[in-house]
Every structure is written in C-alpha cells, then in structure tokens.
Amino acid sequence: MAGGEDSCRALLRAANALLQQRRYHAALAVIKGFRNGLVYGAKIRAPHALVMTFLFKSGSLREKLKSIAQATYAHSRNLAYFVFTYKGLLAAQSQLQGKKIPFHSFLAACIGGWLVFGDNNPINSQV
C-alpha cells in the first residue's frame, strides 16, 4: 500500500511542478476559463430555467424538464465558448505584442461576444 501512496504523491508533485511553470500559464488559463464557464453557466441557468419553466410554460413534466436541460446546456456551453475565446484571444494578443495592453480585453470581449452571442436565439436574447 505504501508503494501506491508514494507513486501517487510523486504524481501530484510532478503535476504541481508542471502547473507552476510560467510558460503554461496562458494555456492553463484558457482551459480553466472554459471549465469555469461551464460550471457558472449551469449554476446560474438551471435555477432560472426551473423557475421560469414552471411559472410560464405549459406542457407535460417531461417536456418541461427537457426544456430546462436544453436551456441550461445552451447557456453553459455559450459561456464556456465565450470565456475560451476571450482568454485565448487575450493570450494571443499579449504573445504577439509582448505585453498586455488594456485595449486587449476590450477587443477580445467584442470578438468573443460577436462570435458566441451573435445569433438571435432565446438564450442569447436573455443574455
């Protein structure tokens, strides 16, 4: 049992050493942002969709639950795509210019918002 515990600790040390290297910071920020967008989108949209569906939609329970799941999935996916695009564009701009400029955030947000939320659908119109 001790051999398995030692190898697990060694693996954790190696993973922590990799995560602390500065050269991987931008890539890890993009991945973490994507994950956080998914989680935040689900945490925010699911309760909202639940309340709004049961207050204002008619239909069977199955249809209502399907509607809640679809709205939560779409919102969560859109936020994850937006954060992924935003962080990716920020990293690309700072890599190309060698430094961070406040305008980078504005440009990345505009492009990400246009790409992700540009379609006219019920989820995007609520955002």
Short mmCIF file of C-alpha atoms in Angstrom, two decimals:
data_model
loop_
_atom_site.label_atom_id
_atom_site.label_comp_id
_atom_site.label_asym_id
_atom_site.label_seq_id
_atom_site.Cartn_x
_atom_site.Cartn_y
_atom_site.Cartn_z
CA MET A 1 0.00 0.00 0.00
CA ALA A 2 2.88 2.38 0.75
CA GLY A 3 4.29 1.98 -2.77
CA GLY A 4 0.99 3.12 -4.29
CA GLU A 5 0.82 6.08 -1.93
CA ASP A 6 4.38 7.13 -2.80
CA SER A 7 3.69 6.95 -6.53
CA CYS A 8 0.51 8.99 -6.05
CA ARG A 9 2.46 11.66 -4.16
CA ALA A 10 5.15 11.68 -6.82
CA LEU A 11 2.49 12.13 -9.50
CA LEU A 12 0.95 15.01 -7.56
CA ARG A 13 4.35 16.68 -7.13
CA ALA A 14 5.04 16.32 -10.85
CA ALA A 15 1.62 17.76 -11.73
CA ASN A 16 2.10 20.70 -9.35
CA ALA A 17 5.56 21.39 -10.77
CA LEU A 18 4.09 21.41 -14.28
CA LEU A 19 1.24 23.72 -13.28
CA GLN A 20 3.61 26.21 -11.67
CA GLN A 21 5.70 26.71 -14.81
CA ARG A 22 5.09 30.17 -16.23
CA ARG A 23 5.17 29.11 -19.87
CA TYR A 24 1.97 27.07 -19.48
CA HIS A 25 0.07 29.85 -17.70
CA ALA A 26 -1.87 31.09 -20.76
CA ALA A 27 -2.91 27.62 -21.91
CA LEU A 28 -4.00 26.64 -18.42
CA ALA A 29 -5.95 29.90 -18.05
CA VAL A 30 -7.85 29.13 -21.25
CA ILE A 31 -8.68 25.60 -20.09
CA LYS A 32 -9.64 26.77 -16.60
CA GLY A 33 -11.79 29.53 -18.08
CA PHE A 34 -13.64 27.03 -20.29
CA ARG A 35 -14.33 24.83 -17.27
CA ASN A 36 -15.43 27.76 -15.13
CA GLY A 37 -17.74 28.98 -17.90
CA LEU A 38 -19.42 25.58 -18.00
CA VAL A 39 -19.86 25.41 -14.24
CA TYR A 40 -21.01 29.01 -13.80
CA GLY A 41 -23.43 28.74 -16.72
CA ALA A 42 -25.03 25.64 -15.23
CA LYS A 43 -25.19 27.10 -11.72
CA ILE A 44 -26.87 30.27 -12.93
CA ARG A 45 -29.11 28.97 -15.68
CA ALA A 46 -30.54 25.81 -14.13
CA PRO A 47 -32.41 27.50 -11.25
CA HIS A 48 -33.57 30.32 -13.52
CA ALA A 49 -34.83 27.90 -16.16
CA LEU A 50 -36.53 25.80 -13.49
CA VAL A 51 -38.50 28.73 -12.08
CA MET A 52 -39.36 30.30 -15.42
CA THR A 53 -40.42 26.99 -16.97
CA PHE A 54 -42.77 26.05 -14.17
CA LEU A 55 -44.21 29.56 -13.98
CA PHE A 56 -44.75 30.29 -17.65
CA LYS A 57 -44.63 27.12 -19.77
CA SER A 58 -47.36 24.65 -20.34
CA GLY A 59 -46.90 21.01 -21.21
CA SER A 60 -46.06 17.77 -19.57
CA LEU A 61 -43.46 17.37 -16.85
CA ARG A 62 -41.19 15.57 -19.32
CA GLU A 63 -41.36 18.48 -21.80
CA LYS A 64 -40.65 20.98 -19.04
CA LEU A 65 -37.63 19.04 -17.77
CA LYS A 66 -36.32 18.70 -21.32
CA SER A 67 -36.71 22.44 -21.82
CA ILE A 68 -34.83 23.15 -18.58
CA ALA A 69 -31.99 20.82 -19.60
CA GLN A 70 -31.74 22.36 -23.07
CA ALA A 71 -31.67 25.93 -21.76
CA THR A 72 -29.07 25.05 -19.12
CA TYR A 73 -26.89 23.24 -21.66
CA ALA A 74 -27.07 26.07 -24.21
CA HIS A 75 -26.28 28.79 -21.67
CA SER A 76 -23.45 26.83 -20.09
CA ARG A 77 -21.94 26.00 -23.50
CA ASN A 78 -22.17 29.62 -24.65
CA LEU A 79 -20.44 30.94 -21.53
CA ALA A 80 -17.71 28.30 -21.82
CA TYR A 81 -17.14 29.17 -25.51
CA PHE A 82 -17.06 32.87 -24.70
CA VAL A 83 -14.50 32.52 -21.91
CA PHE A 84 -12.41 30.16 -24.04
CA THR A 85 -12.42 32.65 -26.92
CA TYR A 86 -11.82 35.64 -24.66
CA LYS A 87 -8.89 34.11 -22.76
CA GLY A 88 -7.43 32.64 -25.94
CA LEU A 89 -7.52 36.00 -27.71
CA LEU A 90 -6.00 37.75 -24.68
CA ALA A 91 -3.16 35.24 -24.62
CA ALA A 92 -2.60 35.52 -28.38
CA GLN A 93 -2.54 39.33 -28.30
CA SER A 94 -0.12 39.54 -25.40
CA GLN A 95 2.08 36.89 -27.03
CA LEU A 96 2.14 38.78 -30.33
CA GLN A 97 2.80 42.19 -28.81
CA GLY A 98 4.98 41.01 -25.94
CA LYS A 99 2.95 42.80 -23.28
CA LYS A 100 -0.60 43.28 -22.05
CA ILE A 101 -2.48 46.40 -23.08
CA PRO A 102 -5.91 47.36 -21.62
CA PHE A 103 -7.35 47.50 -25.15
CA HIS A 104 -6.71 43.76 -25.50
CA SER A 105 -9.55 42.99 -23.08
CA PHE A 106 -11.98 45.18 -24.98
CA LEU A 107 -11.06 43.68 -28.34
CA ALA A 108 -11.17 40.10 -27.06
CA ALA A 109 -14.58 40.69 -25.43
CA CYS A 110 -16.01 42.25 -28.59
CA ILE A 111 -14.83 39.44 -30.83
CA GLY A 112 -15.83 36.71 -28.35
CA GLY A 113 -19.25 38.25 -27.79
CA TRP A 114 -19.87 38.59 -31.50
CA LEU A 115 -18.80 35.01 -32.24
CA VAL A 116 -20.67 33.37 -29.38
CA PHE A 117 -23.69 35.58 -28.74
CA GLY A 118 -24.19 36.94 -32.26
CA ASP A 119 -27.01 34.55 -33.17
CA ASN A 120 -30.55 35.63 -32.38
CA ASN A 121 -31.99 32.82 -30.24
CA PRO A 122 -33.93 32.73 -26.97
CA ILE A 123 -30.87 32.02 -24.83
CA ASN A 124 -28.75 34.79 -26.33
CA SER A 125 -31.57 37.31 -26.23
CA GLN A 126 -31.82 36.81 -22.45
CA VAL A 127 -28.09 37.33 -22.01
#
